[in-house]
């Protein structure tokens, strides 16, 4: 997602939090925003390591990162940084994000419910992390050919830290690094919309009552 889209998502989540501070749908909005943010963070980190931003999103999309553990592995392969082993605030935040992911699985997949207080605490935590993302993650330092580069604000429209870095690495090298299990294919939104509309139109209302 583009930075403006992630900001929009965060705004929607914040509005939902004001009305439903313990709502499962509020939690879902915050977790979607977090996943969008972490994808953006990996894409910018990949850019700082010498690949283009387009190649970064292509490879990340083909990898299909669906959980914290896989994400950490990809981040380490690209940057050499193990997020779970970072000292201070970042390490503590990451540990809590892993715990919240377990809550996400049981709610989103419908395994079982959760105490509203727990959901509310998770929402509060995600709000703080996403609102203060630059303070928490921005100081991560990536080493490129002996040069130390801070990750910075990955939601800036054009992150300043990546502007002066020459694109020097090929997409194939990145794909080999991440080892995606599938080829990236994208069905245009317009095609999906038409297909969904066709199914809805074909449904007989009487079928829904049986």
mmCIF file of C-alpha atoms in Angstrom:
data_model
loop_
_atom_site.group_PDB
_atom_site.id
_atom_site.type_symbol
_atom_site.label_atom_id
_atom_site.label_comp_id
_atom_site.label_asym_id
_atom_site.label_seq_id
_atom_site.Cartn_x
_atom_site.Cartn_y
_atom_site.Cartn_z
ATOM 1 C CA UNK A 1 0.000 0.000 0.000
ATOM 2 C CA UNK A 2 0.984 3.607 -0.493
ATOM 3 C CA UNK A 3 1.708 5.690 2.625
ATOM 4 C CA UNK A 4 -1.486 7.710 2.108
ATOM 5 C CA UNK A 5 -3.523 4.490 2.039
ATOM 6 C CA UNK A 6 -1.944 3.297 5.288
ATOM 7 C CA UNK A 7 -2.645 6.672 6.906
ATOM 8 C CA UNK A 8 -6.256 6.382 5.741
ATOM 9 C CA UNK A 9 -6.540 2.910 7.258
ATOM 10 C CA UNK A 10 -5.142 4.169 10.550
ATOM 11 C CA UNK A 11 -7.680 6.995 10.513
ATOM 12 C CA UNK A 12 -10.516 4.510 10.010
ATOM 13 C CA UNK A 13 -9.206 2.343 12.837
ATOM 14 C CA UNK A 14 -8.906 5.342 15.146
ATOM 15 C CA UNK A 15 -12.487 6.394 14.396
ATOM 16 C CA UNK A 16 -13.730 2.871 15.107
ATOM 17 C CA UNK A 17 -11.778 2.875 18.382
ATOM 18 C CA UNK A 18 -13.573 5.997 19.552
ATOM 19 C CA UNK A 19 -16.964 4.334 19.049
ATOM 20 C CA UNK A 20 -16.120 0.690 19.784
ATOM 21 C CA UNK A 21 -12.954 0.587 21.929
ATOM 22 C CA UNK A 22 -13.295 -3.177 22.522
ATOM 23 C CA UNK A 23 -14.790 -4.099 19.144
ATOM 24 C CA UNK A 24 -13.528 -7.061 17.159
ATOM 25 C CA UNK A 25 -13.971 -5.067 13.958
ATOM 26 C CA UNK A 26 -11.863 -2.271 15.485
ATOM 27 C CA UNK A 27 -9.153 -4.790 16.283
ATOM 28 C CA UNK A 28 -9.343 -6.162 12.729
ATOM 29 C CA UNK A 29 -8.881 -2.668 11.267
ATOM 30 C CA UNK A 30 -5.818 -2.057 13.435
ATOM 31 C CA UNK A 31 -4.285 -5.411 12.547
ATOM 32 C CA UNK A 32 -4.837 -4.803 8.812
ATOM 33 C CA UNK A 33 -3.115 -1.446 9.262
ATOM 34 C CA UNK A 34 -0.220 -3.105 11.087
ATOM 35 C CA UNK A 35 0.267 -5.663 8.312
ATOM 36 C CA UNK A 36 0.216 -2.878 5.722
ATOM 37 C CA UNK A 37 2.789 -0.958 7.761
ATOM 38 C CA UNK A 38 5.138 -3.904 8.232
ATOM 39 C CA UNK A 39 4.983 -4.662 4.475
ATOM 40 C CA UNK A 40 5.893 -1.050 3.759
ATOM 41 C CA UNK A 41 8.724 -1.267 6.299
ATOM 42 C CA UNK A 42 10.141 -4.358 4.581
ATOM 43 C CA UNK A 43 9.809 -2.737 1.157
ATOM 44 C CA UNK A 44 11.714 0.377 2.299
ATOM 45 C CA UNK A 45 14.370 -1.763 4.010
ATOM 46 C CA UNK A 46 14.761 -3.688 0.751
ATOM 47 C CA UNK A 47 15.156 -0.410 -1.142
ATOM 48 C CA UNK A 48 17.872 0.662 1.306
ATOM 49 C CA UNK A 49 19.698 -2.587 0.542
ATOM 50 C CA UNK A 50 19.987 -1.645 -3.132
ATOM 51 C CA UNK A 51 16.867 -3.019 -4.859
ATOM 52 C CA UNK A 52 14.140 -0.941 -6.477
ATOM 53 C CA UNK A 53 10.902 -0.366 -4.576
ATOM 54 C CA UNK A 54 8.945 -2.030 -7.413
ATOM 55 C CA UNK A 55 11.100 -5.151 -7.200
ATOM 56 C CA UNK A 56 10.643 -5.123 -3.421
ATOM 57 C CA UNK A 57 6.843 -5.148 -3.613
ATOM 58 C CA UNK A 58 6.891 -7.748 -6.396
ATOM 59 C CA UNK A 59 9.040 -10.174 -4.391
ATOM 60 C CA UNK A 60 7.201 -9.560 -1.116
ATOM 61 C CA UNK A 61 3.874 -10.143 -2.855
ATOM 62 C CA UNK A 62 5.121 -13.386 -4.396
ATOM 63 C CA UNK A 63 6.384 -14.553 -1.012
ATOM 64 C CA UNK A 64 2.945 -14.118 0.508
ATOM 65 C CA UNK A 65 4.017 -13.179 4.030
ATOM 66 C CA UNK A 66 1.149 -14.123 6.306
ATOM 67 C CA UNK A 67 2.587 -14.146 9.830
ATOM 68 C CA UNK A 68 5.112 -12.495 12.114
ATOM 69 C CA UNK A 69 7.565 -15.388 12.032
ATOM 70 C CA UNK A 70 7.807 -15.494 8.232
ATOM 71 C CA UNK A 71 8.119 -11.720 8.165
ATOM 72 C CA UNK A 72 11.026 -11.760 10.614
ATOM 73 C CA UNK A 73 12.781 -14.387 8.520
ATOM 74 C CA UNK A 74 12.400 -12.312 5.354
ATOM 75 C CA UNK A 75 13.556 -9.147 7.091
ATOM 76 C CA UNK A 76 16.651 -10.935 8.367
ATOM 77 C CA UNK A 77 17.484 -12.447 4.962
ATOM 78 C CA UNK A 78 17.347 -9.034 3.317
ATOM 79 C CA UNK A 79 18.881 -6.820 6.000
ATOM 80 C CA UNK A 80 20.701 -9.177 8.375
ATOM 81 C CA UNK A 81 18.619 -7.789 11.248
ATOM 82 C CA UNK A 82 16.752 -10.106 13.623
ATOM 83 C CA UNK A 83 13.835 -8.008 14.830
ATOM 84 C CA UNK A 84 12.953 -10.259 17.780
ATOM 85 C CA UNK A 85 16.465 -9.874 19.213
ATOM 86 C CA UNK A 86 16.588 -6.078 19.174
ATOM 87 C CA UNK A 87 17.225 -4.425 22.515
ATOM 88 C CA UNK A 88 15.023 -1.915 24.241
ATOM 89 C CA UNK A 89 11.638 -0.710 23.058
ATOM 90 C CA UNK A 90 11.715 -2.382 19.648
ATOM 91 C CA UNK A 91 12.351 -5.846 21.047
ATOM 92 C CA UNK A 92 9.591 -5.474 23.636
ATOM 93 C CA UNK A 93 7.154 -4.180 21.033
ATOM 94 C CA UNK A 94 7.883 -7.075 18.714
ATOM 95 C CA UNK A 95 7.328 -9.654 21.439
ATOM 96 C CA UNK A 96 3.918 -8.143 22.191
ATOM 97 C CA UNK A 97 3.034 -8.079 18.491
ATOM 98 C CA UNK A 98 3.705 -11.818 18.373
ATOM 99 C CA UNK A 99 1.322 -12.289 21.300
ATOM 100 C CA UNK A 100 -1.340 -10.147 19.641
ATOM 101 C CA UNK A 101 -0.998 -12.192 16.459
ATOM 102 C CA UNK A 102 -2.211 -15.231 18.426
ATOM 103 C CA UNK A 103 -5.297 -13.207 19.402
ATOM 104 C CA UNK A 104 -5.744 -12.224 15.766
ATOM 105 C CA UNK A 105 -5.756 -15.877 14.664
ATOM 106 C CA UNK A 106 -8.384 -16.990 17.136
ATOM 107 C CA UNK A 107 -10.694 -14.050 16.373
ATOM 108 C CA UNK A 108 -10.315 -13.809 12.590
ATOM 109 C CA UNK A 109 -10.477 -17.566 12.023
ATOM 110 C CA UNK A 110 -13.314 -17.977 14.491
ATOM 111 C CA UNK A 111 -11.599 -20.487 16.762
ATOM 112 C CA UNK A 112 -12.996 -18.817 19.874
ATOM 113 C CA UNK A 113 -13.821 -15.440 21.319
ATOM 114 C CA UNK A 114 -11.804 -13.319 23.715
ATOM 115 C CA UNK A 115 -12.289 -11.174 26.780
ATOM 116 C CA UNK A 116 -13.312 -7.653 25.631
ATOM 117 C CA UNK A 117 -10.716 -6.197 27.986
ATOM 118 C CA UNK A 118 -7.990 -8.192 26.204
ATOM 119 C CA UNK A 119 -9.251 -7.003 22.819
ATOM 120 C CA UNK A 120 -9.318 -3.407 24.077
ATOM 121 C CA UNK A 121 -5.765 -3.655 25.423
ATOM 122 C CA UNK A 122 -4.551 -5.069 22.105
ATOM 123 C CA UNK A 123 -6.267 -2.212 20.255
ATOM 124 C CA UNK A 124 -4.653 0.366 22.552
ATOM 125 C CA UNK A 125 -1.248 -1.225 22.027
ATOM 126 C CA UNK A 126 -1.583 -1.282 18.225
ATOM 127 C CA UNK A 127 -2.722 2.339 18.224
ATOM 128 C CA UNK A 128 0.339 3.414 20.194
ATOM 129 C CA UNK A 129 2.714 1.411 17.992
ATOM 130 C CA UNK A 130 1.275 2.705 14.717
ATOM 131 C CA UNK A 131 1.004 6.288 15.950
ATOM 132 C CA UNK A 132 4.636 6.228 17.132
ATOM 133 C CA UNK A 133 6.045 3.979 14.402
ATOM 134 C CA UNK A 134 8.973 6.240 13.489
ATOM 135 C CA UNK A 135 10.137 6.447 17.093
ATOM 136 C CA UNK A 136 9.948 2.651 17.492
ATOM 137 C CA UNK A 137 11.233 1.397 14.130
ATOM 138 C CA UNK A 138 12.879 4.422 12.519
ATOM 139 C CA UNK A 139 16.226 3.987 14.281
ATOM 140 C CA UNK A 140 16.802 0.528 12.817
ATOM 141 C CA UNK A 141 20.168 0.751 11.079
ATOM 142 C CA UNK A 142 20.864 -1.040 7.814
ATOM 143 C CA UNK A 143 24.447 -1.488 6.633
ATOM 144 C CA UNK A 144 25.080 -1.110 2.896
ATOM 145 C CA UNK A 145 28.674 -1.408 1.714
ATOM 146 C CA UNK A 146 29.995 -0.131 5.021
ATOM 147 C CA UNK A 147 27.512 2.752 5.200
ATOM 148 C CA UNK A 148 25.005 2.835 8.072
ATOM 149 C CA UNK A 149 21.530 3.991 7.051
ATOM 150 C CA UNK A 150 18.597 4.508 9.397
ATOM 151 C CA UNK A 151 15.227 3.186 8.289
ATOM 152 C CA UNK A 152 13.546 6.489 9.142
ATOM 153 C CA UNK A 153 9.893 7.307 8.474
ATOM 154 C CA UNK A 154 8.691 4.633 6.055
ATOM 155 C CA UNK A 155 5.319 6.366 5.688
ATOM 156 C CA UNK A 156 6.850 9.483 4.203
ATOM 157 C CA UNK A 157 5.733 9.916 0.601
ATOM 158 C CA UNK A 158 9.381 9.756 -0.492
ATOM 159 C CA UNK A 159 11.530 8.445 2.379
ATOM 160 C CA UNK A 160 14.597 10.652 2.539
ATOM 161 C CA UNK A 161 16.915 7.802 3.490
ATOM 162 C CA UNK A 162 16.484 6.014 0.155
ATOM 163 C CA UNK A 163 16.767 8.851 -2.322
ATOM 164 C CA UNK A 164 20.546 8.815 -2.654
ATOM 165 C CA UNK A 165 20.939 5.028 -2.801
ATOM 166 C CA UNK A 166 21.656 3.711 -6.271
ATOM 167 C CA UNK A 167 19.642 0.728 -7.487
ATOM 168 C CA UNK A 168 22.400 -1.840 -7.865
ATOM 169 C CA UNK A 169 20.770 -5.234 -7.379
ATOM 170 C CA UNK A 170 18.572 -7.329 -9.658
ATOM 171 C CA UNK A 171 15.057 -8.606 -8.990
ATOM 172 C CA UNK A 172 16.132 -12.211 -9.527
ATOM 173 C CA UNK A 173 18.620 -11.943 -6.675
ATOM 174 C CA UNK A 174 15.841 -10.727 -4.400
ATOM 175 C CA UNK A 175 13.505 -13.520 -5.483
ATOM 176 C CA UNK A 176 16.222 -16.083 -4.761
ATOM 177 C CA UNK A 177 16.745 -14.466 -1.358
ATOM 178 C CA UNK A 178 13.072 -14.671 -0.364
ATOM 179 C CA UNK A 179 12.375 -17.954 -2.196
ATOM 180 C CA UNK A 180 8.681 -17.335 -2.952
ATOM 181 C CA UNK A 181 6.524 -20.411 -3.394
ATOM 182 C CA UNK A 182 4.396 -18.932 -6.153
ATOM 183 C CA UNK A 183 4.520 -16.555 -9.074
ATOM 184 C CA UNK A 184 2.942 -13.183 -8.443
ATOM 185 C CA UNK A 185 -0.259 -12.824 -10.417
ATOM 186 C CA UNK A 186 -2.642 -9.921 -10.159
ATOM 187 C CA UNK A 187 -6.244 -10.005 -11.300
ATOM 188 C CA UNK A 188 -7.449 -6.460 -12.074
ATOM 189 C CA UNK A 189 -9.912 -5.066 -9.530
ATOM 190 C CA UNK A 190 -12.409 -4.384 -12.318
ATOM 191 C CA UNK A 191 -12.497 -8.088 -13.235
ATOM 192 C CA UNK A 192 -13.065 -9.107 -9.618
ATOM 193 C CA UNK A 193 -15.866 -6.555 -9.258
ATOM 194 C CA UNK A 194 -17.615 -7.825 -12.384
ATOM 195 C CA UNK A 195 -17.327 -11.433 -11.237
ATOM 196 C CA UNK A 196 -18.753 -10.654 -7.791
ATOM 197 C CA UNK A 197 -21.584 -8.609 -9.255
ATOM 198 C CA UNK A 198 -22.465 -11.428 -11.640
ATOM 199 C CA UNK A 199 -22.713 -13.940 -8.785
ATOM 200 C CA UNK A 200 -24.872 -11.572 -6.718
ATOM 201 C CA UNK A 201 -27.209 -10.966 -9.654
ATOM 202 C CA UNK A 202 -27.555 -14.689 -10.280
ATOM 203 C CA UNK A 203 -28.499 -15.495 -6.693
ATOM 204 C CA UNK A 204 -32.206 -16.145 -6.299
ATOM 205 C CA UNK A 205 -33.495 -14.520 -3.089
ATOM 206 C CA UNK A 206 -35.623 -17.600 -2.490
ATOM 207 C CA UNK A 207 -32.461 -19.685 -2.288
ATOM 208 C CA UNK A 208 -31.309 -17.629 0.673
ATOM 209 C CA UNK A 209 -34.417 -18.506 2.675
ATOM 210 C CA UNK A 210 -33.992 -22.290 2.232
#
